[in-house]
Structure formats: C-alpha cells, structure tokens
Amino acid sequence: MDFLENTTRNLFFTGKGGVGKTSLACASALALAEQGKRVLLVSTDPASNIDEVLETDLGDTPRPVPSVDNLHALNIDPEKAAEAYRERVVGPYRGQLPEAIVRSMEEQLSGACTVEIAAFDAFAGLLGDPRAAEGYDHLVFDTAPTGHTLRLLSLPSAWTGYIETNTSGTSCLGPLEGLSAQKGVYAGAVAALADGARTTLVLVSRPETAALEDAARSCTELRALGVGNQHLVVNGVFRASDDRDPVARALEARGQRALAAMPAALVELPRSERPLRARAPMGLAGLRVLLGTEDAPAPQPAGIATPEGETFERLVDSLERDGRGAVMTLGKGGVGKTTLAARIAVALAARGHYVHLTTTDPAAHVEAAVGGELPTGLTIGRVDPQAETERYRAHVMATAGADMDEEGRKLLEEDLRSPCTEEIAVFQAFARTVARAEDEIVVLDTAPTGHTILLLDAAQAYHRELGRQSQGVAPEVEHLLPRLRDPHYTHMLICTLPEATPVHEAAALQADLRRAGIEPAAWIANQALTPLTVTDPVLRARQAQEARYLREILAEHHSRLIIEPWSEDYS
Amino acid sequence: MTELTVFDPPQCCSTGVCGPSVDPKLSKLAADLDWLKKQGVAVTRYNLSQQPGAFVENATIKGILERRGEDALPVFLVDGEVMSQGSYPDREALAGWVGVKAQSSETESGGCCGADAEKQQGSGCC
C-alpha cells in the first residue's frame, strides 16, 4: 500500500473499534519485516488481539514473532501499566502509613487519566527515548494516543509550572508526578509525533458514515496538535459478486454512499482502499491476504449452529415493565447505538409510554433513525458537548469564581479550558438526564465510558470524605451511581457487532461496568448476517464466522442476547 | 520567614474543578494561600496521593495519621507547630496564625489544577 513505500520510521494506526486497525498494523509490520526491515510492533489496547492475530503470546517486552525474521512485538496493557505506576508511587509507603490511607491513595490514582497517562508513559519511552528502540528500523503502533493525552503531555507551561516547583501544591498533573523523571522523554515523544519525516498517522475506517466521521474528528484533532502526516485507509470496501443477492447489493450501495459523502477533512488525505475479505485476517497467511490482491479461500459454511437469541420485541417488553427508568445503549462507535436507541424509543412510545430520547448525535440523524414523524409521547433531546462545557464554565465562574478579582478569574478561566472540563460537563448533563427517568422512560445513547463511571466512583468516595466540610454534590450527581446500579431503574444494553474486536471491546466495557457495581441488562449483536439469507460468497463466509462470536457472547459474557439482522434501513 | 505547611487529604486537584462539582472551600483555600504568599509567607502544600513522602518524613504528620487516620487531614502547620486538623480555616484564621493582618476578603486565585501561585500553569487534569 502507498503508506508502506518509503515510509517513516514510526507508523501509528488509529480508528474506531472494529475497523481493522489491529489487522492493518500487524499486516504492515509483517510486510515491512518481509522487506528485510527490523520492525517492532506495539499495541496499547487493553483487549489487544495482536496475540490472536499473530497467533503468538506477547508480553510487555519485545518478543520475536515465530517464523518471521526481523519482527518483534509487545503489548502494553494500560491497566497493568497503571497498576505498576500506582505501585511505584504508593508501594514505598505500604507499612509506613495506615492501611486505610494507602487504599485511599490508590483510589485517587485509579482514575481514567492515570490509566491513560501510564499507558502513554510506557510507549512514550519507546518513541521519545532515542536509546529505547534503537535496534529497529520501524516502530508500528496499534492505537495512537488520544487527543486528550497528547494535549496533556504537550503543555510545556504546565510542565514548567509543575515539575520545576513540584512542592508548590497539588496539581492536576498529579498522575504524572511519579513520572516526572520522564519529562525529556515525553517532550521527545511529542516531537516525534509532530515530525512528518519520522511519523505517519494511518487513520483506519470502514466505508460507513459513523466510522468516517470518527476518523475525520481524529484527523482534525490530531492535526491541531501538530500530527500532520496522515494517511487514510478505507478497509472492507465491498463489491457484490452475486447481483441476485439483495443484501449484497444493498451493502455495496451503502458503502458507496458513505464514501461519496466523505467528510471534507478526509477527502484531502492520501487514501488507500482494502476490499472486504471473506474471512477475518487471522494468522500470517491471513495478514498477507489483507495487503495482497488475492482473497483467501472461503471457509466452509457447513455446521453453523446459530445460538438462539431473544427478539427485539421481548426486549422492549422487559424495558416497559416499570413505565419509567433509564435505558442506555452502550458500546463502541459504529455498532449502531444511536439507531438502536431510536428504535427502542419509538417502540416504547408506540406502546403509549412517555419517552425521552437523548443522544450526542446531531438531531437530524436521530430523526432519520426514528423515521419521519415523531410518535405521540416521544420527545428528542441532544447533549451538545460544546454547549454543556460552556454552561459548566459559566456556572463555575458564577459560583467558585464569584468572589475573585479579575486576576483570579482569569486564572480560573484558563484552568477551565483543561481537557477534563468537557468530560465533567457532559457527565453532569448525563446525570441530569438520568434523573429525569424518575418520571418517564429516558433512552440515552450518550453512554459514559466505563472509565468515566470508575472515575465517578472514586470521586464519590472522595466527596464522602469531604462531605462534612463541603457544600456537597448536586443531588442528581449524588444519586447517579445508585440509580445506575439499580436494575429496576437503569437498563444498560451492550451493543456490538458479531465480530472479534467489537465483541472483545464490549466485554472489556462490561468488565469496567461490573467493577463499578453495574450489571448490564442484555447484549445486542447488531447488523448480523446470521438471520438473513445470503448467497454472495463473501457474505456467506462472513455469516459463517459470526456464529463463533455469538456463541462466545452467550458462553462467556451474557446469558441474554438479542441478534438484530443487518438492514439497509438502519444505517 | 514564617512557614505555613498544608498536608491535604488524597485528592485529585486542589480546587475540585476536576471532580463532579467544584468545591468552593478548596478554591477559596487556594486563593487564600496565594494571598499569604504575596504577604511574604512561605507556603508549601502536599497532597497525600501525590507526595506521600512528605507525610512520612514529617514525624508530627506521620504520628497524626497513625492515631487519627485520614480524617485528620488537612493538617496546617506553622513553623512546624500544628494549628488545625480536619478542617479548612478561613483567611482571617490563616492570617492570625502567621501574624499577618488580614485584608479585604477579596480572593485572587484558585483554579483547577492550578497550584497556588503558578500563573503559567496551564492545566491538564487528573
């Protein structure tokens, strides 16, 4: 592919879950190694399936990939990296301070930022330390740092303010404190990312509107942070080979429509396309197929024993039982959360309930998903992160900033531009929306991530401590976690596609929720070919592979599974 | 020079902007400490989850933590002597401890992640 000719030393693959970035990263690493280059492949995905794709066991130090010369791989587990970091900070005080205090310190170091920063720390070492990976011609990273982390680590004034005077007080750079020796390494990593001669960012997408929009957002955000050398790979472009198969025709048309309406930010990028293959690119042979021109022989479709799932209607039955409460669709982008939320809301309203549907999606998309006229009893709201952030800033300025002079207010305003302000603002909007479900059914696809929930959990513990002295938390925030934990109040629906990565990421999300004491109500495997009759050979092969992941959901993740067929109406 | 040392409970940031709600007590303290610095008081602030070493190395604080646990925090020391435990003093009290005349209650600082007087400190959050 284009980006592999005369490519830079560092290659970053980023994109939504399920778009194939791990496969492409592995295939590219393999291709470079087969050109005779010495290559290190690095993953920072907690539910990494590099092991699965390369059919080998990986650890947190480079290991040779069997039967491929010149290729080493390692897997950074962010949770483990965070654990190691916590231990580095807290460990020396075990036994020196009362146990309850040590636990409380650990709790404070369990937030999303700590995890993110600890993972960044692990791979910034590879990127920013000239000695760390000096034996390699290429470093191939699966999963780029998020805009949030990059912003945090590229704030030179924050570094100067904090590191050089690090006894001056507490700081939001807290999680970095134990890592302050790494300052030069971070600066090196940030510089390497911004240097187009050294780093290529490969944005991976499917030919689907939501995935392309997500790629466009990453493109713009990372470009603003100086990551300028970008390449787009549209993976899984489908061409029907059997024109008597209506599903195949509709799938091809949908992809072409999405590509024709590609966001402007992506149109300007150099682009490669990879066709949809008959089977997932597992193993070295599969990876060679991904970048090659020939498809692999299709697997035998025999012996598909599809597990029996519950129906959409039965799901709606269970959601309407109390006539109120919150229904949330959770999952990675691109699995059809918004569409599912809209369908559920419409079905509930059609049964005579008062329903409020809230989304972070532009309202136009929801109205399209609802299908024209709103049924009686259904209202639609929208959480606009920008508007919520503005509202939150104004609120803080009017309360905490009320007694301050101009200089103090300026400082507070500047601090409110921090990356976590938006997260908090959206979070509060979320809490208000969940509170509404006391009186009606509220359907949300603005699901907070598992990390946010854990952060809330830690924050609530912290506020309990301070509760005696402070004014306390807003009631909707205070009641949020108990409401989310109440199975009669909140029904969390884990949405996924019947494919490897989305299922594994959904399982990780479920584990996060369970750690916060929240039990999902059911899983929905969306856009499944399983319930359909298809004749196109590529689709037949993919249908055969779905069974494995549907079985995995039932056997390992949740006993309640709804299998929703792929449909051109719900895209 | 008089030295004021604050030993904070384990927390994410000094003003609470990072939490689910901003705690005005924390923002106010940050501003008051900044004001004290401008009056020539040497102010040092430690957070248990970020600078645990300071808590262990100070025999007084270590002893307090062993006896009373986390509830004793925050602890305020002036020249090594314990002035208060488990509560947030106002500007008048702080000024009284260090022998500075408290002026108008106008506050000056306080911000998310901002350490007391670090004006250039942009931000970044927990």
XYZ file of C-alpha atoms in Angstrom:
697
model
C 0.000 0.000 0.000
C 1.064 3.589 -0.575
C 1.945 4.382 3.005
C 4.385 1.476 3.136
C 6.525 2.783 0.274
C 9.400 4.870 1.619
C 7.532 5.099 4.848
C 8.537 6.888 8.036
C 10.174 5.169 10.979
C 7.038 5.402 13.109
C 3.618 4.306 11.959
C 0.520 4.846 14.094
C -2.757 3.101 13.298
C -5.862 4.630 14.778
C -9.598 4.362 14.284
C -12.787 3.107 15.870
C -13.068 -0.355 17.301
C -13.822 -2.922 14.643
C -12.446 -1.048 11.653
C -9.475 -3.374 11.342
C -6.667 -1.221 12.684
C -5.007 -4.091 14.545
C -5.065 -6.288 11.442
C -3.658 -3.485 9.307
C -0.961 -2.666 11.849
C 0.048 -6.335 12.016
C -0.063 -6.733 8.229
C 2.053 -3.612 7.727
C 4.602 -4.729 10.307
C 4.776 -8.109 8.602
C 5.163 -6.548 5.146
C 7.987 -4.276 6.344
C 9.738 -7.181 8.053
C 9.471 -9.229 4.866
C 11.183 -6.350 3.034
C 14.106 -7.018 5.354
C 13.467 -4.165 7.800
C 13.813 -4.679 11.534
C 10.358 -3.959 12.939
C 8.849 -3.590 16.403
C 5.067 -3.868 16.632
C 3.471 -2.262 19.698
C -0.101 -2.415 20.972
C -1.628 -0.376 23.786
C -5.033 -1.931 23.525
C -6.241 -3.427 26.832
C -8.184 -6.095 24.969
C -5.453 -6.477 22.405
C -5.934 -9.172 19.884
C -2.468 -8.913 18.403
C -1.770 -12.212 20.128
C -4.788 -13.656 18.395
C -3.921 -12.172 15.010
C -0.256 -13.195 15.110
C -1.045 -16.499 16.811
C 1.612 -15.980 19.445
C 1.877 -14.977 23.105
C 3.092 -11.455 23.778
C 4.284 -9.677 26.877
C 5.317 -6.191 27.891
C 8.818 -6.523 26.474
C 9.641 -7.177 22.797
C 9.407 -10.845 21.792
C 10.259 -12.308 18.399
C 7.257 -13.354 16.320
C 7.766 -17.012 15.431
C 8.668 -17.781 11.821
C 9.038 -14.120 10.833
C 12.590 -12.802 10.722
C 13.121 -9.242 11.938
C 9.709 -8.875 13.574
C 9.295 -8.315 17.309
C 6.089 -7.412 19.094
C 4.982 -6.275 22.515
C 1.687 -5.494 24.159
C 1.276 -2.688 26.679
C -1.742 -3.298 28.875
C -2.851 0.141 30.135
C -4.461 -1.293 33.267
C -1.277 -3.160 34.117
C 0.833 -0.106 33.325
C -1.386 1.931 35.660
C -1.076 -0.726 38.326
C 2.706 -0.655 38.029
C 2.664 3.120 38.213
C 0.429 3.097 41.296
C 2.730 0.605 42.939
C 5.739 2.786 42.165
C 4.090 5.770 43.874
C 2.331 4.024 46.743
C 4.416 0.901 47.270
C 7.226 2.510 49.297
C 4.664 3.685 51.866
C 2.990 0.361 52.439
C 3.632 -0.453 56.083
C 4.698 3.105 56.787
C 1.181 4.518 56.680
C -2.070 3.008 57.965
C -3.589 0.576 55.520
C -6.793 2.598 55.058
C -4.724 5.569 53.944
C -2.740 3.509 51.459
C -6.019 2.251 49.998
C -7.363 5.753 49.715
C -4.204 6.882 47.904
C -4.570 4.022 45.464
C -8.166 5.002 44.837
C -7.089 8.508 43.887
C -4.643 7.033 41.407
C -7.232 4.846 39.705
C -8.891 7.449 37.514
C -9.101 7.373 33.758
C -6.278 9.874 33.408
C -3.897 7.713 35.403
C -4.594 4.772 33.148
C -4.227 6.867 30.049
C -1.035 8.503 31.197
C 0.529 5.300 32.442
C -0.062 3.702 29.040
C 1.302 6.752 27.299
C 4.311 6.634 29.596
C 5.028 3.079 28.539
C 5.018 3.803 24.840
C 6.405 7.353 25.031
C 9.532 5.618 26.288
C 9.765 3.722 23.005
C 9.100 6.789 20.915
C 10.814 9.551 22.827
C 13.880 7.858 24.230
C 16.497 7.616 21.492
C 18.065 4.539 23.105
C 14.890 2.577 23.800
C 14.200 1.121 20.357
C 17.457 1.837 18.585
C 17.766 -1.628 17.061
C 14.676 -1.136 14.898
C 14.102 0.458 11.507
C 10.364 0.804 12.099
C 8.030 1.096 15.061
C 4.443 0.181 14.244
C 1.872 1.227 16.856
C -1.641 -0.143 17.039
C -3.734 2.682 18.589
C -2.500 6.246 18.588
C -2.569 8.394 21.684
C -5.828 10.264 22.078
C -6.020 13.991 21.671
C -6.585 14.240 25.399
C -3.303 12.576 26.362
C -1.354 14.419 23.774
C -2.766 17.736 24.902
C -1.926 16.910 28.480
C 1.635 15.964 27.698
C 2.356 18.738 25.282
C 1.557 21.581 27.620
C 5.015 22.959 28.143
C 3.832 25.654 30.517
C 2.135 23.045 32.641
C 5.374 21.104 32.812
C 7.397 24.147 33.748
C 4.845 25.166 36.320
C 4.622 21.785 37.880
C 7.879 19.936 37.566
C 10.177 22.779 38.405
C 8.296 23.741 41.523
C 6.758 20.480 42.425
C 6.379 21.222 46.100
C 4.190 24.222 45.451
C 0.919 22.418 45.808
C -1.438 19.920 44.388
C -1.930 19.874 40.707
C -3.970 18.222 38.070
C -0.803 16.844 36.651
C -0.940 14.655 39.717
C -0.780 11.341 37.926
C 2.406 12.499 36.257
C 4.155 13.311 39.481
C 5.684 9.887 39.894
C 6.823 10.085 36.319
C 8.500 13.464 36.431
C 11.897 11.998 35.576
C 10.398 11.282 32.168
C 9.918 14.899 31.149
C 12.558 14.783 28.413
C 11.196 11.511 27.103
C 7.681 12.970 26.791
C 8.990 16.020 25.010
C 10.818 13.668 22.630
C 7.677 11.604 22.047
C 5.540 14.645 21.336
C 8.203 15.988 18.960
C 8.447 12.647 17.142
C 4.652 12.535 16.680
C 4.630 16.013 15.198
C 7.530 15.328 12.820
C 6.148 14.201 9.470
C 9.544 12.930 8.393
C 9.545 10.483 11.283
C 5.868 9.647 11.897
C 2.881 8.668 9.763
C -0.576 8.536 11.283
C -2.738 5.987 9.488
C -6.452 6.626 10.039
C -8.401 3.440 9.509
C -12.106 3.465 8.682
C -14.819 1.292 7.244
C -16.906 2.628 4.368
C -19.545 3.703 6.877
C -20.702 7.178 7.762
C -20.112 6.941 11.529
C -16.624 5.447 11.182
C -15.629 8.034 8.584
C -16.876 10.831 10.800
C -14.881 9.431 13.695
C -11.762 9.316 11.513
C -12.402 12.901 10.426
C -12.608 14.008 14.055
C -9.303 12.284 14.890
C -7.770 13.783 11.782
C -8.727 17.317 12.755
C -7.935 16.927 16.428
C -4.510 15.365 15.936
C -3.654 17.809 13.167
C -4.407 20.674 15.554
C -1.890 19.091 17.917
C 0.753 19.014 15.221
C 0.412 15.457 13.909
C 0.369 16.442 10.244
C 1.499 13.416 8.209
C -1.723 11.453 7.829
C -2.990 8.715 5.537
C -6.497 7.264 5.245
C -7.174 3.578 4.741
C -10.760 2.607 3.940
C -10.905 -1.019 4.961
C -13.581 -3.506 3.987
C -14.890 -1.913 0.793
C -17.475 -4.382 -0.527
C -18.298 -5.134 -4.156
C -21.147 -7.564 -4.683
C -20.172 -10.504 -6.845
C -23.631 -12.039 -6.875
C -26.139 -9.491 -8.114
C -29.105 -11.715 -7.291
C -28.289 -11.251 -3.591
C -30.299 -8.217 -2.391
C -28.306 -7.958 0.846
C -25.053 -7.830 -1.131
C -26.421 -5.148 -3.443
C -27.680 -3.041 -0.547
C -24.397 -3.400 1.348
C -22.364 -2.288 -1.644
C -24.660 0.678 -2.264
C -24.489 1.754 1.362
C -20.672 1.748 1.330
C -20.586 3.733 -1.890
C -22.996 6.297 -0.465
C -20.862 6.717 2.662
C -17.699 7.144 0.574
C -19.356 9.663 -1.713
C -20.326 11.733 1.332
C -16.888 11.502 2.957
C -16.148 14.386 5.375
C -14.096 17.182 3.827
C -11.162 16.708 6.216
C -10.599 13.191 4.849
C -11.064 13.944 1.169
C -7.755 15.797 1.083
C -5.780 12.922 2.619
C -3.807 10.373 0.615
C -6.027 7.299 0.608
C -5.845 3.525 0.161
C -8.732 1.065 -0.020
C -8.836 -2.577 1.023
C -11.652 -4.882 -0.059
C -13.921 -6.734 2.368
C -12.459 -10.218 2.684
C -14.237 -13.496 3.083
C -12.601 -14.216 6.416
C -11.049 -12.219 9.195
C -7.301 -11.827 8.629
C -6.020 -14.188 11.296
C -2.562 -15.646 11.240
C 0.350 -14.762 8.976
C -1.371 -16.093 5.846
C -4.468 -14.014 6.596
C -2.355 -10.898 7.090
C -0.628 -11.393 3.762
C -4.064 -11.618 2.135
C -5.097 -8.324 3.721
C -2.413 -6.334 1.935
C -2.240 -8.582 -1.114
C -4.507 -8.769 -4.131
C -5.911 -12.297 -3.792
C -8.636 -13.298 -1.369
C -8.178 -16.360 0.796
C -10.285 -19.427 0.059
C -13.615 -19.054 1.805
C -14.194 -21.186 4.893
C -16.721 -23.990 4.626
C -20.117 -22.619 5.635
C -21.176 -26.034 6.902
C -22.131 -26.671 10.514
C -23.452 -23.284 11.548
C -25.328 -23.827 14.754
C -26.563 -20.349 15.471
C -27.438 -19.829 19.101
C -30.989 -18.831 19.790
C -31.412 -15.237 20.830
C -34.268 -13.258 22.192
C -36.210 -10.909 19.975
C -36.267 -7.137 19.887
C -39.940 -7.210 20.913
C -39.214 -9.300 24.008
C -36.516 -6.805 24.948
C -38.980 -3.920 24.659
C -41.438 -5.884 26.845
C -38.907 -6.000 29.631
C -37.989 -2.333 29.291
C -41.549 -1.062 29.665
C -42.369 -3.000 32.815
C -41.921 -0.116 35.256
C -43.155 2.649 32.949
C -40.141 4.761 33.831
C -36.385 4.411 34.146
C -33.309 4.845 32.008
C -32.432 2.706 29.006
C -28.871 3.100 27.775
C -27.213 1.768 24.659
C -23.509 1.308 25.267
C -20.659 0.274 23.077
C -18.012 1.485 20.742
C -18.904 3.877 17.974
C -20.068 2.325 14.755
C -22.022 -0.541 16.246
C -25.359 1.202 15.741
C -26.062 2.510 19.253
C -27.947 5.592 18.076
C -30.133 3.627 15.712
C -30.920 1.020 18.351
C -31.709 3.721 20.918
C -34.050 5.407 18.443
C -35.821 2.149 17.567
C -36.292 1.308 21.251
C -37.641 4.787 21.992
C -40.107 4.610 19.098
C -41.291 1.139 20.117
C -41.854 2.252 23.717
C -43.694 5.405 22.657
C -45.867 3.368 20.292
C -46.944 1.343 23.317
C -48.209 4.519 24.967
C -45.304 5.490 27.218
C -43.827 8.927 27.714
C -40.341 8.577 26.296
C -37.451 10.994 26.092
C -34.669 10.091 23.674
C -31.293 11.731 24.202
C -28.251 11.484 22.034
C -24.936 13.153 21.353
C -25.638 12.650 17.698
C -26.879 15.558 15.616
C -30.659 15.560 15.938
C -31.034 15.120 12.186
C -29.546 11.625 12.398
C -31.929 10.622 15.182
C -34.941 11.894 13.289
C -33.810 9.885 10.296
C -33.406 6.843 12.535
C -36.843 7.398 14.041
C -38.208 7.523 10.504
C -40.001 10.801 9.911
C -42.876 11.769 12.156
C -42.381 11.500 15.907
C -44.943 9.291 17.613
C -47.056 10.881 20.361
C -45.308 10.787 23.702
C -41.771 10.822 22.249
C -39.510 13.814 22.742
C -35.961 14.131 21.477
C -33.129 15.908 23.247
C -29.488 16.317 22.465
C -26.372 16.650 24.566
C -24.091 19.100 22.840
C -20.638 18.779 24.441
C -19.656 22.312 23.472
C -22.808 23.881 24.828
C -22.568 21.809 28.016
C -18.947 22.824 28.508
C -19.814 26.486 28.085
C -22.655 26.129 30.534
C -20.395 24.399 33.065
C -17.694 27.053 32.738
C -20.241 29.811 33.228
C -21.564 28.002 36.299
C -18.106 27.605 37.879
C -17.279 31.231 37.169
C -20.541 32.309 38.765
C -20.009 30.179 41.868
C -16.377 29.415 42.671
C -15.227 32.463 40.718
C -17.799 34.856 42.168
C -15.629 36.314 44.932
C -12.440 36.511 42.918
C -10.832 39.585 41.496
C -10.095 39.934 37.813
C -6.706 38.279 38.013
C -8.118 35.298 39.875
C -10.994 34.930 37.462
C -8.633 34.978 34.503
C -6.624 32.192 36.075
C -9.746 30.155 36.804
C -11.000 30.658 33.253
C -7.726 29.382 31.899
C -7.848 26.344 34.144
C -11.361 25.619 32.955
C -10.002 25.096 29.454
C -8.423 21.872 30.696
C -9.221 18.652 28.853
C -11.308 17.217 31.654
C -13.727 20.128 31.795
C -15.690 18.830 28.825
C -15.812 15.361 30.298
C -17.232 16.710 33.545
C -19.713 18.963 31.785
C -21.072 16.142 29.630
C -21.098 13.956 32.677
C -23.295 16.402 34.564
C -25.672 16.630 31.620
C -25.788 12.854 31.689
C -26.608 12.865 35.423
C -29.452 15.336 34.854
C -30.842 13.187 32.064
C -30.732 10.025 34.162
C -32.533 11.918 36.956
C -35.394 12.653 34.523
C -36.124 8.948 34.361
C -37.844 9.199 37.750
C -40.979 10.233 35.861
C -40.703 8.848 32.343
C -38.660 6.460 30.251
C -35.421 8.036 29.135
C -33.455 6.395 26.349
C -29.827 7.526 26.077
C -27.095 6.716 23.649
C -24.782 9.181 25.379
C -23.299 6.419 27.434
C -20.345 7.349 29.556
C -17.412 5.022 29.195
C -16.578 2.524 31.873
C -13.637 4.671 32.848
C -15.880 7.633 33.496
C -18.039 5.507 35.746
C -14.995 4.367 37.680
C -13.832 7.945 37.951
C -17.228 8.842 39.337
C -16.989 6.005 41.796
C -13.633 7.267 43.051
C -14.870 10.845 43.050
C -17.876 9.884 45.134
C -15.690 8.188 47.681
C -13.644 11.356 47.786
C -16.695 13.527 48.206
C -17.981 11.355 51.012
C -14.744 12.187 52.804
C -15.148 15.863 52.152
C -18.903 15.847 52.573
C -18.694 17.013 56.141
C -16.921 20.199 55.182
C -18.068 20.987 51.684
C -21.399 22.041 50.248
C -21.820 18.588 48.828
C -22.591 17.389 45.374
C -25.613 18.165 43.224
C -28.389 15.666 44.025
C -28.569 14.273 40.504
C -24.840 13.520 40.623
C -25.077 12.131 44.134
C -27.879 9.764 43.119
C -26.395 8.833 39.776
C -24.341 5.830 40.764
C -27.066 4.248 42.932
C -29.514 4.774 40.060
C -27.148 3.206 37.542
C -26.654 0.251 39.869
C -30.395 -0.311 40.305
C -31.551 -2.879 37.719
C -35.136 -1.647 38.092
C -34.111 1.906 37.274
C -31.395 1.532 34.648
C -31.229 -0.978 31.793
C -27.833 -0.972 30.175
C -27.726 -2.600 26.755
C -24.296 -3.549 25.478
C -24.269 -3.095 21.712
C -21.766 -4.825 19.476
C -21.269 -6.337 16.053
C -20.852 -10.111 15.765
C -17.108 -9.767 15.069
C -13.938 -10.342 17.091
C -12.831 -6.850 18.088
C -16.235 -5.284 18.824
C -17.177 -8.302 20.958
C -13.889 -8.209 22.870
C -14.105 -4.467 23.426
C -17.702 -4.803 24.568
C -16.585 -7.474 27.030
C -13.951 -5.074 28.407
C -16.619 -2.386 28.753
C -18.849 -4.829 30.617
C -15.979 -5.710 32.967
C -15.498 -1.990 33.706
C -19.199 -1.615 34.460
C -19.216 -4.634 36.729
C -16.245 -3.248 38.640
C -18.374 -0.170 39.313
C -21.201 -2.409 40.511
C -23.342 -2.066 37.386
C -24.854 -5.138 35.726
C -25.874 -4.790 32.053
C -29.378 -5.990 31.208
C -28.595 -7.597 27.856
C -26.338 -7.631 24.813
C -27.416 -6.765 21.298
C -25.416 -8.190 18.400
C -26.308 -5.679 15.727
C -26.103 -5.817 11.939
C -25.829 -9.595 11.959
C -25.943 -11.540 8.695
C -26.859 -14.665 10.641
C -30.660 -14.228 10.499
C -30.576 -13.405 6.749
C -30.422 -15.495 3.605
C -27.350 -14.512 1.618
C -25.820 -16.048 -1.499
C -22.855 -13.778 -2.203
C -19.773 -15.910 -1.405
C -18.020 -13.239 0.677
C -21.152 -12.631 2.739
C -21.763 -16.374 3.134
C -18.273 -16.752 4.513
C -18.694 -13.848 6.914
C -22.036 -15.185 8.057
C -20.323 -18.460 8.897
C -17.810 -16.643 11.084
C -20.435 -14.753 13.083
C -21.568 -17.895 14.873
C -18.280 -18.118 16.740
C -18.707 -14.661 18.291
C -22.408 -15.095 19.012
C -21.573 -18.292 20.854
C -18.776 -16.525 22.701
C -21.174 -13.821 23.935
C -23.598 -16.398 25.315
C -20.940 -18.654 26.773
C -18.635 -16.058 28.302
C -20.293 -12.668 28.555
C -24.064 -12.585 28.988
C -26.949 -15.019 29.015
C -29.293 -12.550 27.366
C -28.530 -11.831 23.712
C -30.642 -10.170 21.037
C -29.452 -10.761 17.477
C -30.528 -7.948 15.165
C -30.270 -8.560 11.414
C -28.281 -6.292 9.125
C -30.689 -3.928 7.399
C -30.220 -1.108 4.972
C -32.988 0.764 6.790
C -30.951 1.063 9.962
C -27.677 2.511 8.903
C 10.226 33.980 57.323
C 7.142 32.227 58.704
C 6.460 28.871 57.136
C 2.979 27.501 56.560
C 2.695 23.871 55.501
C -0.557 22.246 54.399
C -0.993 18.479 54.335
C -4.016 17.774 52.137
C -6.083 14.578 52.033
C -5.525 12.392 48.988
C -7.294 14.285 46.225
C -7.251 14.816 42.570
C -6.738 18.544 42.406
C -6.543 21.410 44.819
C -9.751 23.153 43.805
C -12.066 20.318 42.861
C -12.664 21.557 39.307
C -11.816 18.010 38.265
C -14.455 16.414 40.455
C -18.162 16.051 39.835
C -18.621 19.503 41.366
C -16.336 22.347 42.286
C -15.800 22.582 46.000
C -15.784 26.298 46.829
C -13.856 25.607 50.050
C -10.950 24.274 48.037
C -10.945 27.115 45.508
C -11.066 29.584 48.369
C -8.193 27.973 50.210
C -6.065 28.028 47.068
C -6.769 31.746 46.719
C -6.065 32.439 50.399
C -2.764 30.593 50.304
C -1.790 32.560 47.232
C -2.603 35.761 49.084
C -0.477 34.639 52.049
C 2.471 34.019 49.753
C 2.168 37.572 48.499
C 2.372 38.688 52.132
C 5.749 37.017 52.348
C 4.734 33.745 53.995
C 6.461 30.608 52.737
C 3.592 28.291 51.819
C 4.054 24.639 50.978
C 1.231 22.274 50.149
C 1.365 18.483 49.968
C -1.257 16.078 48.646
C -1.248 12.609 50.156
C -1.927 10.801 46.897
C 0.790 12.683 45.063
C 3.515 13.463 47.571
C 3.210 10.757 50.210
C 6.894 11.104 51.032
C 6.307 14.450 52.707
C 3.749 12.885 55.053
C 6.022 10.064 56.119
C 9.126 12.194 56.561
C 7.354 14.610 58.891
C 7.194 12.868 62.284
C 4.328 15.042 63.511
C 2.153 14.268 60.499
C 3.072 10.617 60.487
C 2.034 10.384 64.138
C -1.271 12.153 63.490
C -2.068 9.827 60.600
C -1.308 6.793 62.720
C -3.569 7.981 65.517
C -6.466 9.539 63.606
C -6.128 8.315 60.052
C -7.248 10.267 57.023
C -9.945 12.150 58.953
C -7.238 14.330 60.488
C -6.478 15.868 57.114
C -5.990 18.598 56.159
C -3.387 19.485 58.770
C -1.980 23.012 58.890
C 1.479 23.600 60.388
C 3.062 26.952 61.137
C 6.790 26.657 61.649
C 6.285 23.013 62.447
C 3.545 23.526 65.015
C 0.070 22.046 64.433
C -2.508 24.819 64.051
C -5.550 22.814 62.937
C -6.656 19.364 61.869
C -9.551 18.119 59.782
C -10.947 21.469 58.702
C -10.355 24.348 56.331
C -9.554 27.643 58.063
C -10.642 30.950 56.574
C -8.320 33.780 55.595
C -8.588 35.501 58.964
C -7.529 32.396 60.842
C -4.637 31.800 58.470
C -3.502 35.392 58.769
C -3.752 35.224 62.549
C -1.527 32.130 62.734
C 1.276 33.702 60.787
C 0.919 37.187 62.247
C -0.246 38.919 59.091
C -3.067 41.431 59.115
C -5.998 40.052 57.102
C -7.171 42.472 54.448
C -10.398 42.543 52.500
C -11.819 39.176 51.678
C -11.031 39.638 48.016
C -9.570 36.468 46.759
C -7.169 36.112 43.944
C -6.540 32.675 42.730
C -7.794 29.216 42.555
C -8.318 27.079 39.627
C -8.492 23.610 38.599
C -5.467 22.004 38.607
C -3.604 25.185 39.242
C -1.202 25.035 42.071
C -1.440 28.047 44.254
C 0.585 30.709 42.580
C 1.666 29.036 39.413
C 0.182 31.503 36.997
C 1.673 29.987 33.899
C 0.483 26.592 34.809
C -1.979 25.955 32.029
C -3.710 22.911 33.007
C -4.200 19.334 32.380
C -6.234 17.326 34.653
C -6.061 14.420 36.845
